[in-house]
Structure formats: structure tokens, C-alpha cells
XYZ file of C-alpha atoms in Angstrom:
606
model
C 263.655 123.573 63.116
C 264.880 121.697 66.648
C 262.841 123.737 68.219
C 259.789 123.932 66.000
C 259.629 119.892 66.388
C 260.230 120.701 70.313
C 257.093 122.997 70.758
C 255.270 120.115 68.098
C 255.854 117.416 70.307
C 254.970 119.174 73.987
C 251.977 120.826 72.147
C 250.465 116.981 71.224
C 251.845 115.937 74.191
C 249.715 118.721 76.186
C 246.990 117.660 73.983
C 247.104 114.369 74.926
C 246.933 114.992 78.723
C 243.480 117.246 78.520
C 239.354 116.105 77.778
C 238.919 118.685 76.122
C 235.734 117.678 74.193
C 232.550 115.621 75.465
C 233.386 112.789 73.620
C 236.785 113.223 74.235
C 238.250 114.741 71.108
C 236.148 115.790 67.918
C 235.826 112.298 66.509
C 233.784 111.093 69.717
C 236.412 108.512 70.097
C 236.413 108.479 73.775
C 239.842 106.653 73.682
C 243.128 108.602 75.479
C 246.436 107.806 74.401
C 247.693 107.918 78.449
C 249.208 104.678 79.773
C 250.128 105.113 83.193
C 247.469 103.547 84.540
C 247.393 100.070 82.546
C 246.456 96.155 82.888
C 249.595 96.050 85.765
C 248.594 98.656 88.082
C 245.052 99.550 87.538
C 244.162 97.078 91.092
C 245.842 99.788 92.879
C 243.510 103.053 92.120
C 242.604 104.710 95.094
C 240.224 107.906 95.236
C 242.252 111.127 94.339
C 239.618 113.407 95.297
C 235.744 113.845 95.796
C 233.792 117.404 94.977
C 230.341 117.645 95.860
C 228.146 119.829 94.315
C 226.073 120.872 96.991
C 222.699 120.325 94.940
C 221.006 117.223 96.902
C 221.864 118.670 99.931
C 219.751 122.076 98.417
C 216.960 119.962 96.779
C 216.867 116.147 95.625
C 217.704 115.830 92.144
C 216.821 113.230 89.486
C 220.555 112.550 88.196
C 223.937 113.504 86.615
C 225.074 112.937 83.190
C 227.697 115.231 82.851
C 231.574 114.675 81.288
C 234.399 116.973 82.509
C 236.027 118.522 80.369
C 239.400 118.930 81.499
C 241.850 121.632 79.364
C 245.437 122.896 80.709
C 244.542 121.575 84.809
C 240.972 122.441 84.987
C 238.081 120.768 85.100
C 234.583 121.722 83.740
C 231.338 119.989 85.068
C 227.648 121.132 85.322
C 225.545 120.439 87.922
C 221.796 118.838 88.626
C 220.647 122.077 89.212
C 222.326 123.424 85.632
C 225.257 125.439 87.672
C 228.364 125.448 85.659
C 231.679 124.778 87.297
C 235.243 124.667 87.530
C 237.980 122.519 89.140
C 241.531 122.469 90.062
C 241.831 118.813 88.131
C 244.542 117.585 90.474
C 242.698 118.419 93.516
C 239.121 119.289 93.243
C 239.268 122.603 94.484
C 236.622 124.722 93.396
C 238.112 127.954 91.486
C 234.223 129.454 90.240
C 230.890 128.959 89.621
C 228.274 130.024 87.098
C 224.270 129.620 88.241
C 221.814 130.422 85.828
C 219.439 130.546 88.290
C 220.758 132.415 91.223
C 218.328 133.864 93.786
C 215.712 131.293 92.847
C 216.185 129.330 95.963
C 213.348 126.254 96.463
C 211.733 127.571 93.254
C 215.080 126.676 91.136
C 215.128 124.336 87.973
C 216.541 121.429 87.933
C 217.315 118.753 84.494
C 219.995 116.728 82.766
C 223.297 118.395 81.135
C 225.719 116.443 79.722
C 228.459 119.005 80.267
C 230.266 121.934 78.214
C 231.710 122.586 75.231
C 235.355 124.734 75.063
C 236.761 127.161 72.623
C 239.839 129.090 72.527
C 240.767 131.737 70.266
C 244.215 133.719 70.424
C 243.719 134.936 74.122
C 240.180 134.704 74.607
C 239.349 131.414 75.767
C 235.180 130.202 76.401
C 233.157 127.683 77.822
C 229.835 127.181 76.028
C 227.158 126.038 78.119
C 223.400 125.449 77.529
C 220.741 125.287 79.903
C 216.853 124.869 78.802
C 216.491 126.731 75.509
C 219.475 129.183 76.509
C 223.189 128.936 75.144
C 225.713 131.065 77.218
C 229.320 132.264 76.690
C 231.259 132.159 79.976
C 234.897 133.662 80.095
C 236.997 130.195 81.141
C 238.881 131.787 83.651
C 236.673 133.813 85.964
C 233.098 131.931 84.668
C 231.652 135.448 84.373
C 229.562 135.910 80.740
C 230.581 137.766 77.751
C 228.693 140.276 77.157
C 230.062 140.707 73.770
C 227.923 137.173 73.314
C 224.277 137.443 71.929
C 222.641 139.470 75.160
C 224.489 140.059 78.091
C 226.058 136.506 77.455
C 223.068 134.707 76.048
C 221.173 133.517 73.182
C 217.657 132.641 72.997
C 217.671 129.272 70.989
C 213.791 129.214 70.627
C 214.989 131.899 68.279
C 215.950 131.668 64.393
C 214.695 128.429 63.631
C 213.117 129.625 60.711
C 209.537 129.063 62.291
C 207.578 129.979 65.487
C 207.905 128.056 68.185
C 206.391 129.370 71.086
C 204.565 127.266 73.676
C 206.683 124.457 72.457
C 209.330 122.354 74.265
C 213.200 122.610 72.881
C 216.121 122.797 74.979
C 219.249 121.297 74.906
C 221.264 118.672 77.039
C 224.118 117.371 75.105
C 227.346 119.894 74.207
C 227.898 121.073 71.061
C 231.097 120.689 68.591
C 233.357 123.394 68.336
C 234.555 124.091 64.629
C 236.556 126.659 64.318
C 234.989 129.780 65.712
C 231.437 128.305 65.550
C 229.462 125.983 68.206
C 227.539 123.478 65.981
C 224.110 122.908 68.241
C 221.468 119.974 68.704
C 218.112 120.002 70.573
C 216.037 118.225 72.160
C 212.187 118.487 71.444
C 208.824 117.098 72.226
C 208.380 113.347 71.612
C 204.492 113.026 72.081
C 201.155 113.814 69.993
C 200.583 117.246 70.405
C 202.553 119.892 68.060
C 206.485 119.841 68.639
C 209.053 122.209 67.525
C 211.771 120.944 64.441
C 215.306 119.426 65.549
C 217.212 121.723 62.930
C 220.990 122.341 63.422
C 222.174 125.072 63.967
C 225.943 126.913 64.389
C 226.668 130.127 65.908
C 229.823 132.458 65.708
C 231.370 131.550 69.051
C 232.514 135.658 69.806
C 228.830 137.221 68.570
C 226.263 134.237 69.369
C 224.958 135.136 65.809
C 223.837 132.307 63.911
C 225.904 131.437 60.547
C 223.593 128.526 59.348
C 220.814 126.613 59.744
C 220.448 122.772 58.551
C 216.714 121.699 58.357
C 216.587 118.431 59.241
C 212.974 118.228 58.336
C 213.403 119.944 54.869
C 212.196 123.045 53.347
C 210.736 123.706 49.713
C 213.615 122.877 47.344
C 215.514 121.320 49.693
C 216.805 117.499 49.488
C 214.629 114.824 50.857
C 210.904 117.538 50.915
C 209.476 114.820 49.098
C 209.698 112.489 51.580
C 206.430 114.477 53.675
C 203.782 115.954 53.324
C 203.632 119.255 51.523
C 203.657 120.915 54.575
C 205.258 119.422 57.157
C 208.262 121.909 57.121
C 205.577 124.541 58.816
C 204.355 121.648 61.517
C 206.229 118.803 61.376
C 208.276 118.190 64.919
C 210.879 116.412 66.159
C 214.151 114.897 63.761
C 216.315 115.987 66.338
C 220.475 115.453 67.260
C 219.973 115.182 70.788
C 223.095 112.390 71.730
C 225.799 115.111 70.575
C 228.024 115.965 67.265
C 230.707 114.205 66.202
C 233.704 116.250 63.840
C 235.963 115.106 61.084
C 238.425 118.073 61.148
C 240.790 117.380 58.855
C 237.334 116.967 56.337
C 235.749 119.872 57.631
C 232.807 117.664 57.947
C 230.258 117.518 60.732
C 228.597 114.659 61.641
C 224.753 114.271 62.774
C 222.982 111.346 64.516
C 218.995 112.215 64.239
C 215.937 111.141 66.351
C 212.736 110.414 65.130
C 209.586 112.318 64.075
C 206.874 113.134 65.740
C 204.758 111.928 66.979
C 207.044 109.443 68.019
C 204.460 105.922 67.413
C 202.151 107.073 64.839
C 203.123 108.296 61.627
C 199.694 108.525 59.478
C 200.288 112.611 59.434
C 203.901 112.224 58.208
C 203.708 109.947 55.705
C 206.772 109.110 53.454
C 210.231 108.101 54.819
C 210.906 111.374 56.513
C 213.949 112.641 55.893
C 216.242 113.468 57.573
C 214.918 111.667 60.595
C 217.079 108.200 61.868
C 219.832 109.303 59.733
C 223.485 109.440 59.946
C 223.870 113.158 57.828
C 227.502 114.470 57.192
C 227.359 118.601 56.869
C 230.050 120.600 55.598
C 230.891 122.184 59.397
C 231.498 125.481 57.993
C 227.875 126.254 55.689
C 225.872 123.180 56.731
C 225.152 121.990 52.835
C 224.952 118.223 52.835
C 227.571 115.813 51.607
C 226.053 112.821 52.099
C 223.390 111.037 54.553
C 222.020 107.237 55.382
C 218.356 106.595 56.899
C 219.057 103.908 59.280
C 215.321 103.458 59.995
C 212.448 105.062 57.368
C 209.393 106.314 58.888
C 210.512 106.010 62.795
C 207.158 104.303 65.063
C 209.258 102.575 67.713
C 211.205 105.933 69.203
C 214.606 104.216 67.285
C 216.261 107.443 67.703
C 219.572 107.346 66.847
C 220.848 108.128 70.637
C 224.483 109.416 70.516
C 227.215 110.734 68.394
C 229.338 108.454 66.055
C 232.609 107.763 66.501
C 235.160 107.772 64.021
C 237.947 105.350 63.526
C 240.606 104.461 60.877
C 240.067 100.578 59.617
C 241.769 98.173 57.176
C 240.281 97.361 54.087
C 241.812 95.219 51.082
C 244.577 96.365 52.682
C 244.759 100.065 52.855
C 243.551 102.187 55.441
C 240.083 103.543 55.700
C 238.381 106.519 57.496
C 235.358 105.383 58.882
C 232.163 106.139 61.148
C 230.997 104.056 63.733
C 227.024 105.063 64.765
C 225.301 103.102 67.329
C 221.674 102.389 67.982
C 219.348 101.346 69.909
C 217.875 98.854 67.922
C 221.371 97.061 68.853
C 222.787 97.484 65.119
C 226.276 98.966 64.237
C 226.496 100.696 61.022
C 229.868 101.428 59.604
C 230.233 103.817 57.136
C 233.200 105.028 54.930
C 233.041 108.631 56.854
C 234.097 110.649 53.043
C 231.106 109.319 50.840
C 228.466 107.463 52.852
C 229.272 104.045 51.601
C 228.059 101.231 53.959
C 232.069 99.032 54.482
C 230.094 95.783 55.536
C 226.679 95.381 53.709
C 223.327 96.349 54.597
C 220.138 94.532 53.423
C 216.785 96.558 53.151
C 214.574 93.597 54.499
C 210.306 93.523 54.060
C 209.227 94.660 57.407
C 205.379 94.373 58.559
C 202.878 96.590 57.733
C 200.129 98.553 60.182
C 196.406 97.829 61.163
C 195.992 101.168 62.201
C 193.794 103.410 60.344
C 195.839 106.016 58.613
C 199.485 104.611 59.157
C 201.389 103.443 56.140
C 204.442 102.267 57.111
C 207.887 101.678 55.070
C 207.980 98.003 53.836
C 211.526 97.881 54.565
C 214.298 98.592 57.166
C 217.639 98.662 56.702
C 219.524 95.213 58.594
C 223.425 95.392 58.535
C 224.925 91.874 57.814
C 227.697 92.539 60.472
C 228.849 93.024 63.197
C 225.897 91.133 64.755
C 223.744 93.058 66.808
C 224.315 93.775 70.089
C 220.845 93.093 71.606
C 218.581 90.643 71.440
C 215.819 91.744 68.209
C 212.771 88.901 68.926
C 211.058 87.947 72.383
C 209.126 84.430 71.957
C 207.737 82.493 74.840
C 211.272 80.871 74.673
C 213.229 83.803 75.388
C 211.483 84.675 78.739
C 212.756 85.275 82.228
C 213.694 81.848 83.618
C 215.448 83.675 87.184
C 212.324 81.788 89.113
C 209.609 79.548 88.038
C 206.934 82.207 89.347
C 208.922 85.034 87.234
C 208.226 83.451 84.063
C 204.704 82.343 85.442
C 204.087 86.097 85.759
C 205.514 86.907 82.731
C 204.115 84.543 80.473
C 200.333 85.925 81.301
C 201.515 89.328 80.560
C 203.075 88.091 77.085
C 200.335 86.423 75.976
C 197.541 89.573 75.978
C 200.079 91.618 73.740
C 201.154 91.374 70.038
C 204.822 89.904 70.135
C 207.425 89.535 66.675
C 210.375 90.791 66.331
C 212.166 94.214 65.398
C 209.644 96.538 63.476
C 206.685 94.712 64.744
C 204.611 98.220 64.602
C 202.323 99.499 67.126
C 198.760 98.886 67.906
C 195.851 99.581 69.698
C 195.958 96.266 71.072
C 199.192 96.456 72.515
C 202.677 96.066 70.801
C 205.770 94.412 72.378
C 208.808 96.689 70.852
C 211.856 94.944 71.058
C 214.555 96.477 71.454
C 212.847 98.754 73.420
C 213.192 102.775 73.905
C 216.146 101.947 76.506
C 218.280 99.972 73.832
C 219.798 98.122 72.693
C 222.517 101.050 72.971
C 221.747 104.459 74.569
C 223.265 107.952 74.692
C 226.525 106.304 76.035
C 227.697 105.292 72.966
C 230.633 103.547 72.398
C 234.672 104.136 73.092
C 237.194 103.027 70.351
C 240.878 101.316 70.634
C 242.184 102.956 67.097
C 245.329 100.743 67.274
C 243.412 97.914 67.218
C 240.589 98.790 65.242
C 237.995 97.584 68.704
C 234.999 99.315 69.638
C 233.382 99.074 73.260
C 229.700 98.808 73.659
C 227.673 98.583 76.438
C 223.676 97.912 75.673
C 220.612 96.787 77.198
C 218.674 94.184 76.826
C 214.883 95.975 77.215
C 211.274 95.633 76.268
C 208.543 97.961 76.192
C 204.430 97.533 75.228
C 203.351 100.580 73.084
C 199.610 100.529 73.225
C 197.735 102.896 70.532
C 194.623 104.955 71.448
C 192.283 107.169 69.489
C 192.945 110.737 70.561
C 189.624 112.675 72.623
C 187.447 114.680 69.801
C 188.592 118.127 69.360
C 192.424 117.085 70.545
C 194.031 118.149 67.128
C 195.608 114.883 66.662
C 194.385 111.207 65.593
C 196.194 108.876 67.697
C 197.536 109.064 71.561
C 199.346 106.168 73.578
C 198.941 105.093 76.844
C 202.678 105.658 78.199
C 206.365 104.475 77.981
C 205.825 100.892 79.646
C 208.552 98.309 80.639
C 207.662 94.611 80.485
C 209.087 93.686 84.060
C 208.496 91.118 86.263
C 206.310 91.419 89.706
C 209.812 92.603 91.495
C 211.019 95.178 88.492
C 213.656 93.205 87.191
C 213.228 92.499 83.303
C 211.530 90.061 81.614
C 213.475 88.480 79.597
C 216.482 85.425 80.079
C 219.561 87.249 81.426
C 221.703 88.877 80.730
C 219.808 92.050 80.874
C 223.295 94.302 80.434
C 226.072 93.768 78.139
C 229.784 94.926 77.553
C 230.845 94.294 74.019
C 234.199 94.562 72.331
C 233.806 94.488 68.468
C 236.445 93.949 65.421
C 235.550 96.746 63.344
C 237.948 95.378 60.154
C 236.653 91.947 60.816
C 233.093 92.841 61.713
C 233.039 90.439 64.729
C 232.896 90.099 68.378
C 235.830 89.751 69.959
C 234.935 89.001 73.510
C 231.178 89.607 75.411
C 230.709 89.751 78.974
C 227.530 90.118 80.968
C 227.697 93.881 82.691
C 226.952 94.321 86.089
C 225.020 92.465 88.766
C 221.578 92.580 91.289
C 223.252 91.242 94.842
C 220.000 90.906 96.043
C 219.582 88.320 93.091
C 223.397 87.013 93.848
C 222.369 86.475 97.383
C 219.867 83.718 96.189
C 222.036 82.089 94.381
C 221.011 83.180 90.823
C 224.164 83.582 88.804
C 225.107 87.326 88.112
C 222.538 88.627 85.488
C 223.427 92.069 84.244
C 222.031 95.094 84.960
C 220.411 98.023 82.455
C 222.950 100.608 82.420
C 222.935 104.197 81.641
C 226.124 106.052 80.192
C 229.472 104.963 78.726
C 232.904 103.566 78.354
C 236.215 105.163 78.023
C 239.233 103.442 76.316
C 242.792 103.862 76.787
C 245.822 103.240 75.626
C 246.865 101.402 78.743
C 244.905 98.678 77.525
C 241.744 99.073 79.643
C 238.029 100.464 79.097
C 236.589 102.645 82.204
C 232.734 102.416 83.326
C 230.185 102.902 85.614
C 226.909 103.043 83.989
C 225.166 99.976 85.994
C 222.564 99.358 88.651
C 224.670 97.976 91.213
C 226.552 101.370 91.762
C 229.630 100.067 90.572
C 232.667 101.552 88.661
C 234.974 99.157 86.917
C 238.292 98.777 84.608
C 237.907 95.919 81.853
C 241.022 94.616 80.155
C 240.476 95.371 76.647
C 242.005 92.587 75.263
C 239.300 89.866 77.566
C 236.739 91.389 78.774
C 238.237 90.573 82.426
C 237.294 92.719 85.067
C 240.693 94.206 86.277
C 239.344 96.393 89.386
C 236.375 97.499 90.820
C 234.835 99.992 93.426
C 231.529 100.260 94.910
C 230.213 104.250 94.956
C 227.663 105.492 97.221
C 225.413 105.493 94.165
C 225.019 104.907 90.217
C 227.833 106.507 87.701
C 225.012 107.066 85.006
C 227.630 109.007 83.002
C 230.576 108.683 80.916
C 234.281 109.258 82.629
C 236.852 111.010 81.257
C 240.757 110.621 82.224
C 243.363 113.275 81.591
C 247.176 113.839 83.194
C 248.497 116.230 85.163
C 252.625 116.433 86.164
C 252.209 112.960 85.651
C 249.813 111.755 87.452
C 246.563 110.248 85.119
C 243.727 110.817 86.816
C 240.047 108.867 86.106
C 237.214 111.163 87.060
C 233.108 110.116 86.930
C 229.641 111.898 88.071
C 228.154 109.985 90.789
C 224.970 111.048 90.533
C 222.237 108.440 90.580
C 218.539 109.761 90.832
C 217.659 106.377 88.087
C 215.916 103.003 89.434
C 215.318 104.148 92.510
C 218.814 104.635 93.275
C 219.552 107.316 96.050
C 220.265 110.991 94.414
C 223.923 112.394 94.746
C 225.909 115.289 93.880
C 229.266 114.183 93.465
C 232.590 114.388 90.977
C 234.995 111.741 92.202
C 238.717 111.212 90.699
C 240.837 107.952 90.620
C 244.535 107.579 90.278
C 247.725 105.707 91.241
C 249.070 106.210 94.946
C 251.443 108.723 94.756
């Protein structure tokens, strides 16, 4: 029995030093019980080691969103150019590669990967790693495929959707959950007018690459929620994707999905209904895919309010027991909280009238959904009052712009004269998602404050669809910079029992803007937050290049370092023979930051 507890405790302790998912562990928690580095020492992190990937010295890239995943000392990243690879954790030292595209030289691909997911069974142990609309099995020790895996290694994921999708975009950029022996899957699909392929789920036997089920997340004939579309939108209808990641409940067996919107992403008069299961928090049993329970967060999606990244789960108080609860973020700059077993909302939500469309054919819902807490954690309604005051001429320049276009607030739908949407497609909160303190019931946001004009056009005869828009546009002033009052970033730390903020600082900083002697404004930010157990919250994310500890408890920035360009990823920290290392892509490519190629780990002098 001694020695049963023995191998209990180093196995959790083990545990406990690894990454081993993308968001951490399979509740997307992004929180690590190490405490070496804490609120004492954190001033003195130095850098550990740097790894370069050698892609922007082969090409220029756009950018880096990849976590490590970091299991028994080694480290698994991808790379700009989709090239899987592995680390000594404690040193950097390259042990293999995988390229997808080897031999392509100049011609190569390039395009965003979030990182891989990891399985081990018995002796066989995988990494699981998609690129475009391919998954592939890679054996975790030598990175060669299995060729006991779908074909030679690979699966074709344009493949058993239950519908032909060929010509049409899918691929997929965000890991998916390991339950079990099966990869759970997302996708990413067209977003525009013309025909887009469905954002089913999917999960595959991890050894074969066959796939076990199927989830249609726009439904099928018979299946829950048909009757919220057209007869027929199950053979055309695109879109209703989980493109932020996958969040698991193990001890459930439940799976948890964040979905996008429909498509055509602003004009809905060819999906009408609420669309199920777009904008939806949807809990799946992980091991058939039948539905337990689900929650539209936003009915008939015309803004691009895509639900952007996994929830997180997290244990809270309530009438004094304990609770197991989900935590989903958005970018509309609402938390919902859900009790994670049934569905049921633990701090009220309000379905609220919401304004209808001019636009020929669009019948839009005549609610949304508003939870009464925790507050919101952007901005929701740009008046004259709420613009940029950096500079007299700023808001000058502005205010001429503002006054052409239709302004409200959230929901205001689009138009063909021009729409402000606010939030806009940036957030409020983006695929970076949150971190979690469970002992203290906190969760860490950072969000955006950023507005868009959606302007509505009627599509050329002959085009196959009704409507087209005239592109994703910003509402900045004659410099870039945004166009509302600062801040224009925010770090949040919220009281999920009490359903209030427990500190708010503005998150990051322009110098150039410093240098004039404009008080620090925030920056948009791209990416996430990590929380541990030493009492701090880890984050790049911001324009100024920066990478920065937070106490937890304040909100006070406890270090800081300046990288050679923007950490537009999450970080992940992990321990090895006791040394906790801090690791973050430094990859840039966003804002016009310079591109780079790098991996770089923090840690303690030795």
C-alpha cells in the first residue's frame, strides 16, 4: 500500500511538472500548480534558452501561435511553415523534425498552428498534428509517421463529413482533445458569401485514424435543433464551426464545444431561424458524440460573434457547496458561466429585445442573450462621447468618420449603409481565452477594446448569393491607433463565486504615444495568459513586444522583458529536476510587427 501511495504521489507529481495539453490540461484551465517561480523571485528570470526555427530566415512568415506541449522533458512546437518539432525542454536542443512539406523549397506553405495534441497508450506514445485539411500520427520519439494511421500516417479530413466538400476551404489550426484513444477534431471553414463547407465534429480512433463519430453541428433530418433552418440547409449550409479548441470534463466523460457562426458570416436571409448549433456552448458525450446539453449564446450570428476559444472549467462555491462549472469567453466581452453537468446558467442571463434589419430578406432574432454578471469585459456602445480623446485632431478625424455610419450598441445589425459593430470581430476576447486560479475561484482575461464598419452590398447578378460586404474594416484613426478613449487593451481578473471584478489594469503600451506624453493606453493583443500557483499570471500577447508576470492578487506588474518581437501566443510553464521553466513563441508577423521564428524559455538563475 506504501508503495502504491509512493508511485500515486510521483505519478501527480510528474503530472504536474509537464503541458501536456494546449490548454494546459483537459479542462483548458491554463493554470499549473508549480511555485518556484512566485511573487518573490519572479524579478529575477533570465532567458534559459532560445530555439529558432529557421523559417523567416527560409521565407517571411505572417506569425506564430503555437503552445508547447511539454510531456516527460520534451517539448512539442510547430512551426510558421507547419513543421512539427521537438525539444530537449531544459535546453532547447533540437532532437527531430517532421515537415509536411519537404522538398517544396520557395513554393512551400505557410499558415497558423496552434500546436499538437499528445496521446499515449501502453508503449506507443503519438503526437497528433494537423496541417491544412490533413491530420497526421507521428511516433513521439523519432517524429517519423505511423503508418498503421489512416494512409501512410494521414487522414484526409475533407473526408467523411457526411457531404461533399470539394473546392471548399476547411482545415484546421487549433489541437484537438485527446479522450481516451480518440482525437476529438474542430475546423476551420469559409467565413464569406460564397458556399462553405459545415464545422461538424468529428473523433477518430487515435491507432487507425478511422472516424468513430460525427456531431453535426448544423443538424441533420431528425436531429435536435433541424428546425431551426431551412429545410435544407444540412446539404448547403456552411460554417458553425469549433475553431478556438476543445475543452474535456474527464471525470464526466463529457466534451465540450465552443461554435462559430454561420455563414455567411453578416447576412443571414438564406439561414433563417436561430441556427443551431451555431454560437453555442454544446456538451457531447466524448465517447459517441450524442448531446447532453447546449446554450446559444448569440441566435442567428450577423456580427462574426464566434465564440473564439475553448472554455475553461473551474470548481466554484455556491450556497455553500461546491460546484463544477464552465467558464466560455467571447468576443462580445460577456462571460457565461454555466453549471458544466446540466447547462444551467449559475448567475442569470436575460434574453433582451435586440434591433431588427432593413435589409431585404434578413429576419433577425429579436433577442440576445445578456448575462447579468460578471460585467462585460469590453466596452458594448460607441457614442460621440466615447471617442478617441489621445489628440484634439484624433477625435477631429474620427468624429467625421462616425458620423457617415450607423452607430448603437451591441447587435446593432448590418447595413448597406454602413454598420459600426461594437465589439468588433477582434473582441472583446479572442482565441486566447482565459487562465483560471482554482484555489481562488479567479479567472484572467485579457480583451480588446475594437470596432469595425460592416458595410452590406448586393451581390453581382449570376453570383449565387444575395448579399456581399465590402471587407473586414477597423475604425482607426489617421495614424492606426483605435478610435475609441483608451484603454484599447485590458487584463482582467474576475471573482467567478462573486461574479465581480477583482482588479483591472490597462494591458500594454504604444512608446511612441508614451514619448508624447500621453499616459500608457493599452494595446490590442493577440493570445493568452497562464496562471500559476506561485501567485502570478504569464503574458505576452501585446503590441509593444512585451512579455510580463502580473501578481494575481493586484494586477501589479511584477517583471517584464522586451522581445525582439510580439508573443501573439499563449505560454506554457512546466519543471524539469527542479528547475520551472516559462517558455513563449515569439513570432510576430501582426501590426506590422517584424516576423520571427523563435521559442524562448525563462527561468530562475541557476
Amino acid at each position: 500500500m506504501f508503495r502504491l501511495a509512493c508511485a500515486l504521489i510521483l505519478t501527480a507529481a510528474l503530472n504536474a511538472a509537464d503541458w501536456p495539453f494546449y490548454g494546459g490540461d483537459a479542462g483548458s484551465s491554463r493554470y499549473s500548480t508549480l511555485k518556484r517561480i512566485n511573487t518573490r523571485n519572479v524579478g529575477n528570470l533570465k532567458v534559459a534558452w532560445t530555439f529558432h526555427t529557421g523559417d523567416k530566415r527560409d521565407r517571411p512568415v505572417t506569425q506564430m501561435q503555437c503552445t508547447p506541449v511539454v510531456v516527460d522533458g520534451v517539448m512539442y512546437v510547430t512551426s510558421p511553415q507547419l513543421k512539427v518539432i521537438a525539444l530537449r525542454a531544459d535546453t532547447g536542443e533540437k532532437l527531430w523534425s517532421y515537415d509536411p512539406f519537404a522538398g517544396l523549397n520557395d513554393r512551400r506553405p505557410r499558415g497558423v498552428s496552434r500546436g499538437v495534441s499528445y496521446w499515449a497508450g501502453g508503449r506507443d506514445k503519438r503526437i497528433l498534428f494537423t496541417y491544412r485539411s490533413r491530420l497526421v500520427s507521428l511516433d513521439a520519439a523519432t517524429g517519423k509517421p505511423d503508418k498503421a494511421f489512416g494512409d501512410n500516417g494521414q487522414v484526409d479530413l475533407t473526408q467523411g463529413l457526411d457531404r461533399d466538400i470539394t473546392g471548399l476551404a476547411y482545415y484546421v489550426t487549433t489541437p484537438g482533445v485527446v479522450y481516451k484513444d480518440l482525437l476529438i477534431l474542430g475546423s476551420t471553414t469559409g467565413e464569406g458569401p460564397r458556399p462553405s463547407a459545415p464545422g461538424h465534429v468529428r473523433a477518430f480512433d487515435v491507432r487507425t485514424g478511422k472516424r468513430k463519430w460525427i456531431f453535426h453541428t448544423i443538424p441533420h433530418p431528425g436531429e435536435f435543433g433541424y428546425e431551426t433552418w431551412p429545410p435544407d440547409a444540412w446539404k448547403r449550409g456552411g460554417g458553425t464551426n469549433v475553431w478556438g479548441g476543445l475543452t474535456l470534463d474527464v471525470k464526466r466523460g463529457l466534451v465540450f464545444l465552443a461554435t462559430g457562426s454561420p455563414t455567411f458570416d453578416f447576412y443571414g436571409g438564406d439561414r433563417t431561424g436561430d441556427n443551431l448549433f451555431g454560437n453555442s456552448v454544446v456538451a457531447l458525450d466524448a465517447g459517441t458524440g450524442r448531446r447532453v446539453w447546449h446554450y446559444q449564446v448569440v441566435h442567428h450570428d450577423v456580427w462574426d460573434y464566434d465564440l473564439p476559444s475553448a472554455p475553461s472549467l473551474v470548481t466554484l462555491r455556491r450556497g455553500g457547496r461546491p460546484v463544477d462549472a464552465l467558464v466560455q469567453l467571447s468576443k462580445m466581452g460577456f462571460v457565461f458561466v454555466f453549471d458544466r453537468a446540466t447547462g444551467k446558467p449559475l448567475f442569470p442571463i436575460e434574453e433582451r429585445p435586440a434591433p431588427p434589419s432593413d435589409v431585404p430578406g434578413e429576419t433577425l432574432s429579436p433577442t440576445q442573450p445578456f448575462p447579468l454578471k460578471p460585467p462585460p469585459l469590453s466596452r458594448q456602445r460607441l457614442t460621440e462621447e466615447d471617442l478617441t480623446d489621445v489628440t484634439p485632431a484624433k477625435r477631429a478625424y474620427i468624429l467625421e468618420r462616425y458620423r457617415k455610419l450607423r452607430a448603437g450598441s451591441i447587435y446593432t445589425p448590418p447595413s448597406t449603409q454602413g454598420t459600426l459593430i461594437y465589439p468588433g470581430f477582434n473582441g472583446g476576447v479572442n482565441w486566447g481565452g482565459g487562465s483560471i486560479d482554482p484555489e481562488n475561484g479567479l479567472l484572467f482575461a485579457n480583451s480588446n477594446e475594437s470596432v469595425n464598419w460592416m458595410t452590406l452590398k448586393k451581390a453581382a447578378a449570376g453570383a449565387g448569393y444575395t448579399f456581399d460586404f465590402k471587407g473586414y474594416t477597423q475604425l482607426l484613426d489617421e495614424e492606426g491607433y483605435p478610435s475609441m478613449k483608451p484603454p484599447w487593451g485590458w487584463l482582467t481578473a474576475v471573482d467567478l463565486n462573486s461574479g465581480d471584478f477583482r482588479w483591472r489594469v490597462s494591458f500594454g503600451e504604444h512608446p511612441e504615444l508614451t514619448a508624447r506624453g500621453i499616459p500608457p493606453t493599452g494595446t490590442t493583443n493577440f493570445g493568452g495568459s497562464i496562471a500559476t500557483a506561485g501567485g502570478l499570471v504569464f503574458i505576452g500577447a501585446t503590441q509593444d513586444h512585451k512579455f510580463r508576470a502580473f501578481d494575481s492578487r493586484s494586477g501589479k506588474v511584477l517583471w517584464e522583458t522586451q522581445l525582439e518581437t510580439g508573443a501573439y501566443a499563449t505560454p506554457c510553464t512546466y519543471e524539469i529536476g527542479g528547475r520551472q521553466y516559462v517558455a513563449v513563441a515569439v513570432g510576430g508577423g501582426r501590426w506590422n510587427s517584424p516576423a520571427g521564428d523563435s521559442f524562448v524559455a525563462f527561468a530562475l538563475p541557476d
